[in-house]
């Protein structure tokens, strides 16, 4: 089955052609990073206009690179949510029109489930139960996945997402956007034991995460030690590198520590670490070390599939399609779409094939 995946939830317009959920024939991504850079973050209105410009040529390019025609496509999978409303609507409306015109099925995909399926390529098939840490600019969750397609959130951030914390700290240090790769680069030349940031603890005993306190601790440290943002283009001082390394170690410690604690309790067969922050090599190394301690395989997407892409959307869509689950033309963008279908399970909803509690 050939699935055309379409992703436009944030600042990447992406299209991909994937065979049987595991073989990428093409994956094309138009990033808007340069356009949003001067503002230090994504400007929603600019993002949706850019998606509108790019969606048609990006889909055409994905078909050309896959050497298939539109008439070879069996189904379309499109990101339905969560994300920015204007951005999501561009992809959803485009995908619905195309599916209607071609008379083929369409399936709306949860973007976070897409990240879970980004490990479907270049890894052995996932063995369930699995535990999936999804860390990106917009989300930080750990999901227990007892069987394919069933999700329960077992840890979530109470405030900022991990990627958001990287981006905000980089902005405070005057380092540019997106912050994750820049901080990772600086951290390589820094000493992570220089500054001991206390790990944010959630007082109600749940294994949840919190990064906004850490961000404030970085701001306080900068203030108390007279650290000023790096001048544009200048080589950052050693103390900024140490700060980057210490901040990164604190984020990774919280993420991997929580994953390991939950894995010890829930005894999964596979660990999954995905989302934009999974590009971070220090996070990969820490997760792999934890996997070794637990004697569990850890699956990561390759780096180009860690950040937003449409191949992962096609893979997640394929999993639904092979179960006969499709969306109809009433499907629309859902900015707060959640991925959790195990809590308070309602058999009526399950029978009606409503997979997500909205
Ligand atoms: O998954 P993604 O492309 O978009 C969302 O769904 O949010 O993730 C983007 C996020 C940004 O916050 C970016 O700073 C972060 O991933 N990121 C990283 C690294 N590369 C990207 N964070 C830490 N280290 C990296 N190497
Ligand atoms: Zn994402």
mmCIF file of C-alpha atoms and ligand atoms in Angstrom:
data_model
loop_
_atom_site.group_PDB
_atom_site.id
_atom_site.type_symbol
_atom_site.label_atom_id
_atom_site.label_comp_id
_atom_site.label_asym_id
_atom_site.label_seq_id
_atom_site.Cartn_x
_atom_site.Cartn_y
_atom_site.Cartn_z
ATOM 1 C CA UNK A 1 0.000 0.000 0.000
ATOM 2 C CA UNK A 2 1.371 3.408 -0.995
ATOM 3 C CA UNK A 3 0.506 6.156 1.472
ATOM 4 C CA UNK A 4 1.074 9.841 0.806
ATOM 5 C CA UNK A 5 1.865 11.544 4.128
ATOM 6 C CA UNK A 6 1.304 15.274 4.622
ATOM 7 C CA UNK A 7 2.565 17.264 7.633
ATOM 8 C CA UNK A 8 2.048 20.977 8.272
ATOM 9 C CA UNK A 9 1.420 21.263 12.021
ATOM 10 C CA UNK A 10 4.087 23.841 12.840
ATOM 11 C CA UNK A 11 6.918 25.295 10.767
ATOM 12 C CA UNK A 12 7.728 22.466 8.359
ATOM 13 C CA UNK A 13 5.767 21.727 5.199
ATOM 14 C CA UNK A 14 6.419 18.072 4.469
ATOM 15 C CA UNK A 15 5.223 15.317 2.154
ATOM 16 C CA UNK A 16 6.361 11.707 1.834
ATOM 17 C CA UNK A 17 5.489 8.547 -0.038
ATOM 18 C CA UNK A 18 5.818 5.414 2.108
ATOM 19 C CA UNK A 19 5.245 1.788 1.079
ATOM 20 C CA UNK A 20 3.558 -0.503 3.627
ATOM 21 C CA UNK A 21 4.438 1.751 6.551
ATOM 22 C CA UNK A 22 8.132 0.874 6.534
ATOM 23 C CA UNK A 23 9.787 1.824 3.241
ATOM 24 C CA UNK A 24 10.349 5.500 2.480
ATOM 25 C CA UNK A 25 10.174 6.133 -1.273
ATOM 26 C CA UNK A 26 10.511 9.884 -0.749
ATOM 27 C CA UNK A 27 10.445 12.385 2.103
ATOM 28 C CA UNK A 28 10.548 16.089 1.304
ATOM 29 C CA UNK A 29 10.664 18.826 3.947
ATOM 30 C CA UNK A 30 10.532 22.599 3.463
ATOM 31 C CA UNK A 31 11.713 24.165 6.704
ATOM 32 C CA UNK A 32 10.674 27.694 7.644
ATOM 33 C CA UNK A 33 13.437 28.093 10.237
ATOM 34 C CA UNK A 34 15.194 30.919 8.366
ATOM 35 C CA UNK A 35 11.943 32.873 8.034
ATOM 36 C CA UNK A 36 11.162 32.686 11.775
ATOM 37 C CA UNK A 37 14.755 33.197 12.997
ATOM 38 C CA UNK A 38 14.580 37.002 13.377
ATOM 39 C CA UNK A 39 11.654 36.565 15.803
ATOM 40 C CA UNK A 40 13.351 33.844 17.882
ATOM 41 C CA UNK A 41 10.363 31.510 17.493
ATOM 42 C CA UNK A 42 7.555 30.514 15.152
ATOM 43 C CA UNK A 43 5.160 33.306 14.093
ATOM 44 C CA UNK A 44 1.864 31.443 13.452
ATOM 45 C CA UNK A 45 0.471 33.756 10.778
ATOM 46 C CA UNK A 46 3.689 33.710 8.757
ATOM 47 C CA UNK A 47 3.816 29.918 9.124
ATOM 48 C CA UNK A 48 0.356 29.287 7.659
ATOM 49 C CA UNK A 49 0.949 31.606 4.700
ATOM 50 C CA UNK A 50 4.202 29.829 3.942
ATOM 51 C CA UNK A 51 2.507 26.406 4.127
ATOM 52 C CA UNK A 52 -0.029 27.651 1.589
ATOM 53 C CA UNK A 53 2.794 28.606 -0.792
ATOM 54 C CA UNK A 54 4.761 25.391 -0.295
ATOM 55 C CA UNK A 55 2.250 22.563 0.017
ATOM 56 C CA UNK A 56 1.571 22.047 -3.679
ATOM 57 C CA UNK A 57 5.246 22.032 -4.855
ATOM 58 C CA UNK A 58 6.327 19.873 -1.895
ATOM 59 C CA UNK A 59 3.695 17.197 -2.629
ATOM 60 C CA UNK A 60 4.648 17.310 -6.324
ATOM 61 C CA UNK A 61 8.323 16.904 -5.406
ATOM 62 C CA UNK A 62 7.556 13.944 -3.118
ATOM 63 C CA UNK A 63 5.708 12.177 -5.968
ATOM 64 C CA UNK A 64 8.510 12.919 -8.449
ATOM 65 C CA UNK A 65 11.238 11.662 -6.095
ATOM 66 C CA UNK A 66 9.234 8.501 -5.375
ATOM 67 C CA UNK A 67 8.742 8.065 -9.152
ATOM 68 C CA UNK A 68 5.012 7.519 -8.726
ATOM 69 C CA UNK A 69 1.976 9.354 -10.064
ATOM 70 C CA UNK A 70 -0.859 10.633 -7.949
ATOM 71 C CA UNK A 71 -2.967 7.791 -9.358
ATOM 72 C CA UNK A 72 -0.638 5.201 -7.773
ATOM 73 C CA UNK A 73 -1.368 6.536 -4.272
ATOM 74 C CA UNK A 74 -3.694 4.239 -2.282
ATOM 75 C CA UNK A 75 -4.460 6.555 0.661
ATOM 76 C CA UNK A 76 -3.552 9.880 2.241
ATOM 77 C CA UNK A 77 -2.447 10.376 5.855
ATOM 78 C CA UNK A 78 -2.448 13.946 7.136
ATOM 79 C CA UNK A 79 -1.537 15.515 10.484
ATOM 80 C CA UNK A 80 -4.819 16.483 12.138
ATOM 81 C CA UNK A 81 -3.386 17.881 15.392
ATOM 82 C CA UNK A 82 -2.051 19.033 17.753
ATOM 83 C CA UNK A 83 -0.412 22.141 16.310
ATOM 84 C CA UNK A 84 -1.079 25.654 15.065
ATOM 85 C CA UNK A 85 -4.597 26.041 13.704
ATOM 86 C CA UNK A 86 -3.730 27.937 10.511
ATOM 87 C CA UNK A 87 -0.842 25.604 9.724
ATOM 88 C CA UNK A 88 -2.849 22.426 10.361
ATOM 89 C CA UNK A 89 -5.769 23.649 8.260
ATOM 90 C CA UNK A 90 -3.581 24.069 5.182
ATOM 91 C CA UNK A 91 -2.511 20.401 5.279
ATOM 92 C CA UNK A 92 -5.931 19.036 6.256
ATOM 93 C CA UNK A 93 -7.858 20.993 3.583
ATOM 94 C CA UNK A 94 -5.320 20.135 0.901
ATOM 95 C CA UNK A 95 -5.341 16.432 1.830
ATOM 96 C CA UNK A 96 -9.141 16.240 1.973
ATOM 97 C CA UNK A 97 -9.536 17.873 -1.451
ATOM 98 C CA UNK A 98 -6.982 15.514 -2.932
ATOM 99 C CA UNK A 99 -8.551 12.401 -1.381
ATOM 100 C CA UNK A 100 -12.015 13.488 -2.541
ATOM 101 C CA UNK A 101 -10.854 14.205 -6.087
ATOM 102 C CA UNK A 102 -8.999 10.874 -6.333
ATOM 103 C CA UNK A 103 -11.697 8.883 -4.523
ATOM 104 C CA UNK A 104 -9.192 7.362 -2.079
ATOM 105 C CA UNK A 105 -9.313 7.037 1.741
ATOM 106 C CA UNK A 106 -7.916 9.678 4.058
ATOM 107 C CA UNK A 107 -6.850 9.265 7.659
ATOM 108 C CA UNK A 108 -6.202 12.061 10.158
ATOM 109 C CA UNK A 109 -3.102 11.349 12.241
ATOM 110 C CA UNK A 110 -2.111 12.629 15.653
ATOM 111 C CA UNK A 111 1.267 14.350 15.216
ATOM 112 C CA UNK A 112 2.626 12.806 18.430
ATOM 113 C CA UNK A 113 1.650 9.336 17.270
ATOM 114 C CA UNK A 114 3.583 10.221 14.118
ATOM 115 C CA UNK A 115 6.703 10.750 16.255
ATOM 116 C CA UNK A 116 6.111 7.327 17.871
ATOM 117 C CA UNK A 117 6.042 5.777 14.368
ATOM 118 C CA UNK A 118 9.223 7.591 13.287
ATOM 119 C CA UNK A 119 11.093 4.548 14.639
ATOM 120 C CA UNK A 120 9.284 2.293 12.130
ATOM 121 C CA UNK A 121 12.115 2.898 9.677
ATOM 122 C CA UNK A 122 15.673 1.622 10.183
ATOM 123 C CA UNK A 123 14.758 -0.346 13.345
ATOM 124 C CA UNK A 124 13.404 -3.848 13.870
ATOM 125 C CA UNK A 125 9.607 -3.938 14.397
ATOM 126 C CA UNK A 126 8.648 -2.596 17.842
ATOM 127 C CA UNK A 127 7.860 -5.273 20.430
ATOM 128 C CA UNK A 128 5.000 -4.390 22.763
ATOM 129 C CA UNK A 129 4.519 -3.342 25.506
ATOM 130 C CA UNK A 130 6.686 -0.329 24.739
ATOM 131 C CA UNK A 131 7.510 2.863 26.597
ATOM 132 C CA UNK A 132 7.868 5.925 24.379
ATOM 133 C CA UNK A 133 9.531 9.188 25.373
ATOM 134 C CA UNK A 134 8.416 11.842 22.891
ATOM 135 C CA UNK A 135 10.421 15.039 23.298
ATOM 136 C CA UNK A 136 9.970 17.944 20.936
ATOM 137 C CA UNK A 137 9.525 21.702 20.878
ATOM 138 C CA UNK A 138 5.825 21.413 21.645
ATOM 139 C CA UNK A 139 5.527 18.170 23.634
ATOM 140 C CA UNK A 140 7.224 16.138 26.326
ATOM 141 C CA UNK A 141 5.420 12.969 27.292
ATOM 142 C CA UNK A 142 6.144 9.378 28.155
ATOM 143 C CA UNK A 143 3.522 6.969 26.819
ATOM 144 C CA UNK A 144 2.931 3.424 27.919
ATOM 145 C CA UNK A 145 2.014 1.507 24.766
ATOM 146 C CA UNK A 146 0.784 -1.946 25.889
ATOM 147 C CA UNK A 147 -0.253 -2.940 22.365
ATOM 148 C CA UNK A 148 0.137 -1.224 19.025
ATOM 149 C CA UNK A 149 -2.171 1.803 18.837
ATOM 150 C CA UNK A 150 -3.063 1.964 22.567
ATOM 151 C CA UNK A 151 -1.595 4.825 24.540
ATOM 152 C CA UNK A 152 -1.562 5.938 28.115
ATOM 153 C CA UNK A 153 0.323 9.037 29.248
ATOM 154 C CA UNK A 154 2.436 8.000 32.233
ATOM 155 C CA UNK A 155 4.499 11.191 32.456
ATOM 156 C CA UNK A 156 4.027 14.670 31.058
ATOM 157 C CA UNK A 157 5.607 18.062 31.457
ATOM 158 C CA UNK A 158 3.664 20.332 33.772
ATOM 159 C CA UNK A 159 4.894 23.447 31.962
ATOM 160 C CA UNK A 160 7.427 23.870 29.146
ATOM 161 C CA UNK A 161 8.332 21.115 26.693
ATOM 162 C CA UNK A 162 11.995 20.060 26.788
ATOM 163 C CA UNK A 163 12.698 21.506 23.306
ATOM 164 C CA UNK A 164 10.984 24.725 24.320
ATOM 165 C CA UNK A 165 13.336 24.953 27.328
ATOM 166 C CA UNK A 166 16.347 24.546 24.991
ATOM 167 C CA UNK A 167 14.923 27.258 22.726
ATOM 168 C CA UNK A 168 14.165 29.684 25.571
ATOM 169 C CA UNK A 169 17.539 29.246 27.289
ATOM 170 C CA UNK A 170 19.314 29.774 23.943
ATOM 171 C CA UNK A 171 17.285 32.951 23.453
ATOM 172 C CA UNK A 172 18.233 34.212 26.942
ATOM 173 C CA UNK A 173 21.895 33.569 26.110
ATOM 174 C CA UNK A 174 21.529 35.396 22.785
ATOM 175 C CA UNK A 175 22.441 32.264 20.841
ATOM 176 C CA UNK A 176 19.737 32.108 18.154
ATOM 177 C CA UNK A 177 16.975 29.728 17.087
ATOM 178 C CA UNK A 178 16.311 26.813 17.267
ATOM 179 C CA UNK A 179 18.199 26.509 20.524
ATOM 180 C CA UNK A 180 18.595 22.721 20.795
ATOM 181 C CA UNK A 181 21.368 22.166 18.246
ATOM 182 C CA UNK A 182 23.195 25.379 19.296
ATOM 183 C CA UNK A 183 23.190 24.435 22.997
ATOM 184 C CA UNK A 184 24.278 20.895 22.153
ATOM 185 C CA UNK A 185 27.212 22.285 20.139
ATOM 186 C CA UNK A 186 28.304 24.617 22.959
ATOM 187 C CA UNK A 187 27.831 21.935 25.620
ATOM 188 C CA UNK A 188 30.527 19.841 23.892
ATOM 189 C CA UNK A 189 33.095 22.477 24.931
ATOM 190 C CA UNK A 190 31.635 22.993 28.412
ATOM 191 C CA UNK A 191 31.891 21.356 31.810
ATOM 192 C CA UNK A 192 28.521 19.965 32.878
ATOM 193 C CA UNK A 193 29.598 19.619 36.504
ATOM 194 C CA UNK A 194 30.315 23.373 36.822
ATOM 195 C CA UNK A 195 26.780 24.350 37.816
ATOM 196 C CA UNK A 196 24.494 22.097 39.822
ATOM 197 C CA UNK A 197 20.917 22.872 38.883
ATOM 198 C CA UNK A 198 18.501 21.165 41.249
ATOM 199 C CA UNK A 199 16.081 18.816 39.523
ATOM 200 C CA UNK A 200 12.545 20.083 39.556
ATOM 201 C CA UNK A 201 10.438 17.820 41.755
ATOM 202 C CA UNK A 202 6.706 17.492 41.411
ATOM 203 C CA UNK A 203 5.269 17.507 44.908
ATOM 204 C CA UNK A 204 2.243 15.236 44.336
ATOM 205 C CA UNK A 205 4.474 12.205 43.732
ATOM 206 C CA UNK A 206 3.558 11.683 40.051
ATOM 207 C CA UNK A 207 6.499 10.959 37.739
ATOM 208 C CA UNK A 208 5.881 14.204 35.843
ATOM 209 C CA UNK A 209 8.437 16.634 34.481
ATOM 210 C CA UNK A 210 8.907 20.388 34.788
ATOM 211 C CA UNK A 211 11.346 22.611 32.919
ATOM 212 C CA UNK A 212 10.230 26.150 33.611
ATOM 213 C CA UNK A 213 11.929 26.214 37.040
ATOM 214 C CA UNK A 214 15.181 25.177 35.385
ATOM 215 C CA UNK A 215 14.801 28.013 32.873
ATOM 216 C CA UNK A 216 14.331 30.459 35.772
ATOM 217 C CA UNK A 217 17.389 28.980 37.525
ATOM 218 C CA UNK A 218 19.440 29.653 34.379
ATOM 219 C CA UNK A 219 18.150 33.263 34.284
ATOM 220 C CA UNK A 220 19.011 33.708 37.984
ATOM 221 C CA UNK A 221 22.480 32.251 37.471
ATOM 222 C CA UNK A 222 23.077 34.640 34.547
ATOM 223 C CA UNK A 223 21.969 37.582 36.670
ATOM 224 C CA UNK A 224 24.005 36.627 39.754
ATOM 225 C CA UNK A 225 27.145 35.959 37.718
ATOM 226 C CA UNK A 226 26.819 38.933 35.364
ATOM 227 C CA UNK A 227 26.555 36.739 32.289
ATOM 228 C CA UNK A 228 25.315 38.776 29.371
ATOM 229 C CA UNK A 229 23.960 37.360 26.096
ATOM 230 C CA UNK A 230 26.632 36.555 23.513
ATOM 231 C CA UNK A 231 27.171 39.369 21.021
ATOM 232 C CA UNK A 232 26.010 38.362 17.530
ATOM 233 C CA UNK A 233 28.491 36.082 15.852
ATOM 234 C CA UNK A 234 31.108 36.274 18.632
ATOM 235 C CA UNK A 235 32.669 33.139 20.134
ATOM 236 C CA UNK A 236 30.771 32.435 23.384
ATOM 237 C CA UNK A 237 32.758 32.616 26.627
ATOM 238 C CA UNK A 238 33.729 29.465 28.499
ATOM 239 C CA UNK A 239 31.180 30.227 31.224
ATOM 240 C CA UNK A 240 28.370 30.159 28.623
ATOM 241 C CA UNK A 241 29.607 26.772 27.401
ATOM 242 C CA UNK A 242 29.640 25.491 30.989
ATOM 243 C CA UNK A 243 26.146 26.862 31.493
ATOM 244 C CA UNK A 244 24.946 25.144 28.281
ATOM 245 C CA UNK A 245 26.513 21.833 29.360
ATOM 246 C CA UNK A 246 25.059 22.021 32.886
ATOM 247 C CA UNK A 247 21.591 22.965 31.612
ATOM 248 C CA UNK A 248 21.631 20.159 29.013
ATOM 249 C CA UNK A 249 22.755 17.613 31.624
ATOM 250 C CA UNK A 250 19.909 18.651 33.898
ATOM 251 C CA UNK A 251 17.274 18.254 31.140
ATOM 252 C CA UNK A 252 18.660 14.890 30.043
ATOM 253 C CA UNK A 253 18.952 13.693 33.637
ATOM 254 C CA UNK A 254 15.276 14.457 34.253
ATOM 255 C CA UNK A 255 14.114 12.839 30.979
ATOM 256 C CA UNK A 256 16.167 9.674 31.155
ATOM 257 C CA UNK A 257 15.809 9.334 34.934
ATOM 258 C CA UNK A 258 12.015 9.386 34.598
ATOM 259 C CA UNK A 259 12.059 6.995 31.633
ATOM 260 C CA UNK A 260 14.239 4.540 33.537
ATOM 261 C CA UNK A 261 12.105 4.738 36.681
ATOM 262 C CA UNK A 262 8.926 4.048 34.689
ATOM 263 C CA UNK A 263 10.587 1.247 32.720
ATOM 264 C CA UNK A 264 11.552 -0.432 35.982
ATOM 265 C CA UNK A 265 7.907 -0.294 37.097
ATOM 266 C CA UNK A 266 6.155 -1.102 33.819
ATOM 267 C CA UNK A 267 8.637 -3.615 32.373
ATOM 268 C CA UNK A 268 8.240 -2.830 28.661
ATOM 269 C CA UNK A 269 9.994 -4.831 25.926
ATOM 270 C CA UNK A 270 11.123 -1.788 23.925
ATOM 271 C CA UNK A 271 12.048 1.820 24.719
ATOM 272 C CA UNK A 272 11.351 4.477 22.092
ATOM 273 C CA UNK A 273 12.938 7.942 22.183
ATOM 274 C CA UNK A 274 11.721 10.290 19.438
ATOM 275 C CA UNK A 275 10.861 13.921 18.599
ATOM 276 C CA UNK A 276 13.141 16.845 17.705
ATOM 277 C CA UNK A 277 15.115 16.710 20.969
ATOM 278 C CA UNK A 278 16.030 13.084 20.125
ATOM 279 C CA UNK A 279 18.540 14.628 17.662
ATOM 280 C CA UNK A 280 20.612 15.346 20.770
ATOM 281 C CA UNK A 281 23.523 12.898 20.916
ATOM 282 C CA UNK A 282 23.988 13.273 24.682
ATOM 283 C CA UNK A 283 20.326 12.288 25.175
ATOM 284 C CA UNK A 284 20.786 9.271 22.872
ATOM 285 C CA UNK A 285 23.872 8.138 24.751
ATOM 286 C CA UNK A 286 22.158 8.531 28.151
ATOM 287 C CA UNK A 287 19.056 6.636 26.941
ATOM 288 C CA UNK A 288 21.215 3.857 25.467
ATOM 289 C CA UNK A 289 23.115 3.531 28.751
ATOM 290 C CA UNK A 290 19.805 3.293 30.621
ATOM 291 C CA UNK A 291 18.624 0.670 28.087
ATOM 292 C CA UNK A 292 21.754 -1.392 28.767
ATOM 293 C CA UNK A 293 21.168 -1.187 32.523
ATOM 294 C CA UNK A 294 17.598 -2.407 31.964
ATOM 295 C CA UNK A 295 18.592 -4.941 29.248
ATOM 296 C CA UNK A 296 16.132 -3.281 26.870
ATOM 297 C CA UNK A 297 16.552 -2.210 23.245
ATOM 298 C CA UNK A 298 16.195 1.545 22.664
ATOM 299 C CA UNK A 299 14.868 2.624 19.266
ATOM 300 C CA UNK A 300 15.566 6.102 17.924
ATOM 301 C CA UNK A 301 14.602 7.550 14.563
ATOM 302 C CA UNK A 302 17.590 8.600 12.470
ATOM 303 C CA UNK A 303 18.245 12.317 12.990
ATOM 304 C CA UNK A 304 16.460 13.525 9.837
ATOM 305 C CA UNK A 305 13.349 11.619 10.986
ATOM 306 C CA UNK A 306 13.526 12.961 14.568
ATOM 307 C CA UNK A 307 12.353 16.457 13.668
ATOM 308 C CA UNK A 308 9.004 16.966 11.943
ATOM 309 C CA UNK A 309 8.550 15.039 8.702
ATOM 310 C CA UNK A 310 5.754 13.410 6.728
ATOM 311 C CA UNK A 311 7.201 9.878 6.508
ATOM 312 C CA UNK A 312 6.306 9.314 10.170
ATOM 313 C CA UNK A 313 2.767 10.571 9.486
ATOM 314 C CA UNK A 314 2.426 8.126 6.577
ATOM 315 C CA UNK A 315 3.702 5.276 8.803
ATOM 316 C CA UNK A 316 1.215 6.075 11.586
ATOM 317 C CA UNK A 317 -1.553 6.487 8.991
ATOM 318 C CA UNK A 318 -0.727 3.083 7.510
ATOM 319 C CA UNK A 319 -1.134 1.464 10.948
ATOM 320 C CA UNK A 320 -4.687 2.856 11.119
ATOM 321 C CA UNK A 321 -5.523 2.063 7.509
ATOM 322 C CA UNK A 322 -4.499 -1.575 7.832
ATOM 323 C CA UNK A 323 -7.022 -1.813 10.698
ATOM 324 C CA UNK A 324 -9.681 -0.372 8.402
ATOM 325 C CA UNK A 325 -9.718 2.979 10.224
ATOM 326 C CA UNK A 326 -10.268 6.004 8.037
ATOM 327 C CA UNK A 327 -11.551 9.534 8.551
ATOM 328 C CA UNK A 328 -14.415 11.095 6.661
ATOM 329 C CA UNK A 329 -14.775 14.494 5.053
ATOM 330 C CA UNK A 330 -15.991 16.014 8.357
ATOM 331 C CA UNK A 331 -12.526 15.519 9.806
ATOM 332 C CA UNK A 332 -10.876 18.854 10.590
ATOM 333 C CA UNK A 333 -7.824 20.297 12.289
ATOM 334 C CA UNK A 334 -7.767 19.795 16.041
ATOM 335 C CA UNK A 335 -5.207 21.968 17.807
ATOM 336 C CA UNK A 336 -5.499 20.226 21.175
ATOM 337 C CA UNK A 337 -5.810 16.631 19.909
ATOM 338 C CA UNK A 338 -4.626 14.243 22.600
ATOM 339 C CA UNK A 339 -3.008 10.868 22.302
ATOM 340 C CA UNK A 340 -4.428 8.825 25.111
ATOM 341 C CA UNK A 341 -7.062 6.205 24.564
ATOM 342 C CA UNK A 342 -6.665 3.948 27.562
ATOM 343 C CA UNK A 343 -7.845 6.004 30.515
ATOM 344 C CA UNK A 344 -11.582 5.760 31.211
ATOM 345 C CA UNK A 345 -11.943 3.543 28.203
ATOM 346 C CA UNK A 346 -15.416 3.865 26.799
ATOM 347 C CA UNK A 347 -16.450 0.851 24.757
ATOM 348 C CA UNK A 348 -19.104 2.844 22.898
ATOM 349 C CA UNK A 349 -16.494 5.245 21.595
ATOM 350 C CA UNK A 350 -14.225 2.348 20.695
ATOM 351 C CA UNK A 351 -17.058 0.682 18.765
ATOM 352 C CA UNK A 352 -17.662 3.856 16.817
ATOM 353 C CA UNK A 353 -13.993 3.808 15.917
ATOM 354 C CA UNK A 354 -13.256 7.122 17.604
ATOM 355 C CA UNK A 355 -9.674 6.467 18.519
ATOM 356 C CA UNK A 356 -8.781 9.633 20.377
ATOM 357 C CA UNK A 357 -10.370 11.285 23.331
ATOM 358 C CA UNK A 358 -10.504 14.922 22.319
HETATM 359 O O1 LIG B 1 9.814 17.588 16.684
HETATM 360 P P1 LIG B 1 10.206 18.969 16.297
HETATM 361 O O2 LIG B 1 10.848 19.180 14.957
HETATM 362 O O3 LIG B 1 8.974 19.935 16.340
HETATM 363 C C1 LIG B 1 7.938 19.846 17.253
HETATM 364 O O4 LIG B 1 7.038 18.999 17.068
HETATM 365 O O5 LIG B 1 8.026 20.622 18.241
HETATM 366 O O6 LIG B 1 11.159 19.512 17.480
HETATM 367 C C2 LIG B 1 11.788 20.769 17.430
HETATM 368 C C3 LIG B 1 12.515 20.968 18.749
HETATM 369 C C4 LIG B 1 13.062 22.383 18.950
HETATM 370 O O7 LIG B 1 12.659 22.854 20.212
HETATM 371 C C5 LIG B 1 14.568 22.185 18.896
HETATM 372 O O8 LIG B 1 15.302 23.112 19.683
HETATM 373 C C6 LIG B 1 14.721 20.780 19.413
HETATM 374 O O9 LIG B 1 13.630 20.071 18.850
HETATM 375 N N1 LIG B 1 15.989 20.177 18.996
HETATM 376 C C7 LIG B 1 16.964 19.814 19.841
HETATM 377 C C8 LIG B 1 18.047 19.370 19.047
HETATM 378 N N2 LIG B 1 17.671 19.463 17.723
HETATM 379 C C9 LIG B 1 16.404 19.946 17.711
HETATM 380 N N3 LIG B 1 17.036 19.851 21.187
HETATM 381 C C10 LIG B 1 18.175 19.431 21.766
HETATM 382 N N4 LIG B 1 19.260 19.015 21.067
HETATM 383 C C11 LIG B 1 19.238 18.967 19.713
HETATM 384 N N5 LIG B 1 20.311 18.554 19.036
HETATM 385 ZN ZN1 LIG B 2 6.938 17.287 16.155
#
